[in-house]
Amino acid sequence: MISQGSSSARLRMWELMTVMSQSGRRGALIVVEPDAAQLPRSGKTAQNLARRLTQLQAEADLLHIKVFAVTSIEAAATALAAFADAA
């Protein structure tokens, strides 16, 4: 499930990059990550999630896309508002 989510995020990131290049605007990607209480007890799942998020953020940095990893709708709204205010 983690690999499927990171593949989807990469696709969205490339779509966003296309829109950014055509419009001249900046962009951000909001990804949902489970909070620690939702993860299985094995540390491997948490490590894989953290590794994939770090990889996604590194790829996004190269494309000048900001990545916000959030655990709730409220956090997504806050991140989006902060990104919009930074313009």
PDB file of C-alpha atoms in Angstrom:
ATOM      1  CA  MET A   1       0.000   0.000   0.000  1.00  0.00           C
ATOM      2  CA  ILE A   2       2.871   2.359   0.724  1.00  0.00           C
ATOM      3  CA  SER A   3       4.440   1.758  -2.687  1.00  0.00           C
ATOM      4  CA  GLN A   4       1.085   2.310  -4.404  1.00  0.00           C
ATOM      5  CA  GLY A   5       0.670   5.589  -2.543  1.00  0.00           C
ATOM      6  CA  SER A   6       4.136   6.823  -3.473  1.00  0.00           C
ATOM      7  CA  SER A   7       3.540   5.927  -7.131  1.00  0.00           C
ATOM      8  CA  SER A   8       0.320   7.921  -7.095  1.00  0.00           C
ATOM      9  CA  ALA A   9       2.066  10.863  -5.425  1.00  0.00           C
ATOM     10  CA  ARG A  10       4.807  10.816  -8.067  1.00  0.00           C
ATOM     11  CA  LEU A  11       2.199  10.854 -10.828  1.00  0.00           C
ATOM     12  CA  ARG A  12       0.467  13.833  -9.209  1.00  0.00           C
ATOM     13  CA  MET A  13       3.824  15.548  -8.809  1.00  0.00           C
ATOM     14  CA  TRP A  14       4.602  15.197 -12.522  1.00  0.00           C
ATOM     15  CA  GLU A  15       1.134  16.468 -13.433  1.00  0.00           C
ATOM     16  CA  LEU A  16       1.695  19.425 -11.123  1.00  0.00           C
ATOM     17  CA  MET A  17       5.085  20.107 -12.697  1.00  0.00           C
ATOM     18  CA  THR A  18       3.428  20.288 -16.125  1.00  0.00           C
ATOM     19  CA  VAL A  19       0.816  22.753 -14.901  1.00  0.00           C
ATOM     20  CA  MET A  20       3.503  24.813 -13.165  1.00  0.00           C
ATOM     21  CA  SER A  21       5.623  25.040 -16.303  1.00  0.00           C
ATOM     22  CA  GLN A  22       2.625  26.112 -18.398  1.00  0.00           C
ATOM     23  CA  SER A  23       1.261  28.645 -15.912  1.00  0.00           C
ATOM     24  CA  GLY A  24       4.445  29.987 -14.331  1.00  0.00           C
ATOM     25  CA  ARG A  25       2.975  29.415 -10.885  1.00  0.00           C
ATOM     26  CA  ARG A  26       4.473  27.545  -7.977  1.00  0.00           C
ATOM     27  CA  GLY A  27       2.988  24.332  -6.667  1.00  0.00           C
ATOM     28  CA  ALA A  28       2.614  22.120  -3.657  1.00  0.00           C
ATOM     29  CA  LEU A  29       1.653  18.518  -3.114  1.00  0.00           C
ATOM     30  CA  ILE A  30      -0.238  17.457  -0.016  1.00  0.00           C
ATOM     31  CA  VAL A  31       0.189  13.809   0.914  1.00  0.00           C
ATOM     32  CA  VAL A  32      -1.609  12.023   3.708  1.00  0.00           C
ATOM     33  CA  GLU A  33       0.450   9.920   6.039  1.00  0.00           C
ATOM     34  CA  PRO A  34      -0.991   7.795   8.819  1.00  0.00           C
ATOM     35  CA  ASP A  35      -0.294   8.991  12.304  1.00  0.00           C
ATOM     36  CA  ALA A  36       1.946   6.792  14.412  1.00  0.00           C
ATOM     37  CA  ALA A  37      -1.009   5.203  16.225  1.00  0.00           C
ATOM     38  CA  GLN A  38      -2.388   3.841  12.929  1.00  0.00           C
ATOM     39  CA  LEU A  39       0.815   2.096  11.881  1.00  0.00           C
ATOM     40  CA  PRO A  40       1.434  -1.588  12.622  1.00  0.00           C
ATOM     41  CA  ARG A  41       3.699  -2.223  15.559  1.00  0.00           C
ATOM     42  CA  SER A  42       6.542  -3.426  13.337  1.00  0.00           C
ATOM     43  CA  GLY A  43       9.061  -0.651  12.841  1.00  0.00           C
ATOM     44  CA  LYS A  44       9.633  -1.763   9.255  1.00  0.00           C
ATOM     45  CA  THR A  45       6.399  -0.185   8.023  1.00  0.00           C
ATOM     46  CA  ALA A  46       7.224   3.140   9.650  1.00  0.00           C
ATOM     47  CA  GLN A  47      10.760   3.005   8.237  1.00  0.00           C
ATOM     48  CA  ASN A  48       9.475   2.283   4.723  1.00  0.00           C
ATOM     49  CA  LEU A  49       6.974   5.125   4.951  1.00  0.00           C
ATOM     50  CA  ALA A  50       9.620   7.573   6.164  1.00  0.00           C
ATOM     51  CA  ARG A  51      12.060   6.477   3.451  1.00  0.00           C
ATOM     52  CA  ARG A  52       9.487   6.862   0.681  1.00  0.00           C
ATOM     53  CA  LEU A  53       8.405  10.265   1.972  1.00  0.00           C
ATOM     54  CA  THR A  54      12.031  11.419   2.086  1.00  0.00           C
ATOM     55  CA  GLN A  55      12.539  10.217  -1.502  1.00  0.00           C
ATOM     56  CA  LEU A  56       9.383  11.980  -2.660  1.00  0.00           C
ATOM     57  CA  GLN A  57      10.444  15.220  -0.966  1.00  0.00           C
ATOM     58  CA  ALA A  58      13.895  15.019  -2.578  1.00  0.00           C
ATOM     59  CA  GLU A  59      12.352  14.548  -6.032  1.00  0.00           C
ATOM     60  CA  ALA A  60       9.913  17.391  -5.406  1.00  0.00           C
ATOM     61  CA  ASP A  61      12.742  19.707  -4.311  1.00  0.00           C
ATOM     62  CA  LEU A  62      14.434  19.181  -7.677  1.00  0.00           C
ATOM     63  CA  LEU A  63      11.197  20.280  -9.373  1.00  0.00           C
ATOM     64  CA  HIS A  64      10.616  23.225  -6.988  1.00  0.00           C
ATOM     65  CA  ILE A  65       7.471  21.611  -5.589  1.00  0.00           C
ATOM     66  CA  LYS A  66       6.721  21.862  -1.881  1.00  0.00           C
ATOM     67  CA  VAL A  67       5.516  18.630  -0.240  1.00  0.00           C
ATOM     68  CA  PHE A  68       3.328  18.743   2.844  1.00  0.00           C
ATOM     69  CA  ALA A  69       2.854  15.452   4.694  1.00  0.00           C
ATOM     70  CA  VAL A  70      -0.256  15.700   6.845  1.00  0.00           C
ATOM     71  CA  THR A  71      -2.307  13.382   9.034  1.00  0.00           C
ATOM     72  CA  SER A  72      -5.620  15.241   8.960  1.00  0.00           C
ATOM     73  CA  ILE A  73      -7.854  17.457   6.862  1.00  0.00           C
ATOM     74  CA  GLU A  74      -7.248  20.291   9.300  1.00  0.00           C
ATOM     75  CA  ALA A  75      -3.478  19.973   8.886  1.00  0.00           C
ATOM     76  CA  ALA A  76      -3.902  19.978   5.098  1.00  0.00           C
ATOM     77  CA  ALA A  77      -5.972  23.174   5.264  1.00  0.00           C
ATOM     78  CA  THR A  78      -3.374  24.825   7.507  1.00  0.00           C
ATOM     79  CA  ALA A  79      -0.527  23.810   5.193  1.00  0.00           C
ATOM     80  CA  LEU A  80      -2.381  25.052   2.125  1.00  0.00           C
ATOM     81  CA  ALA A  81      -3.203  28.382   3.778  1.00  0.00           C
ATOM     82  CA  ALA A  82       0.444  28.868   4.845  1.00  0.00           C
ATOM     83  CA  PHE A  83       1.630  28.033   1.318  1.00  0.00           C
ATOM     84  CA  ALA A  84      -0.830  30.518  -0.210  1.00  0.00           C
ATOM     85  CA  ASP A  85       0.168  33.247   2.275  1.00  0.00           C
ATOM     86  CA  ALA A  86       3.866  32.771   1.444  1.00  0.00           C
ATOM     87  CA  ALA A  87       3.259  33.885  -2.153  1.00  0.00           C
TER      88      ALA A  87
END
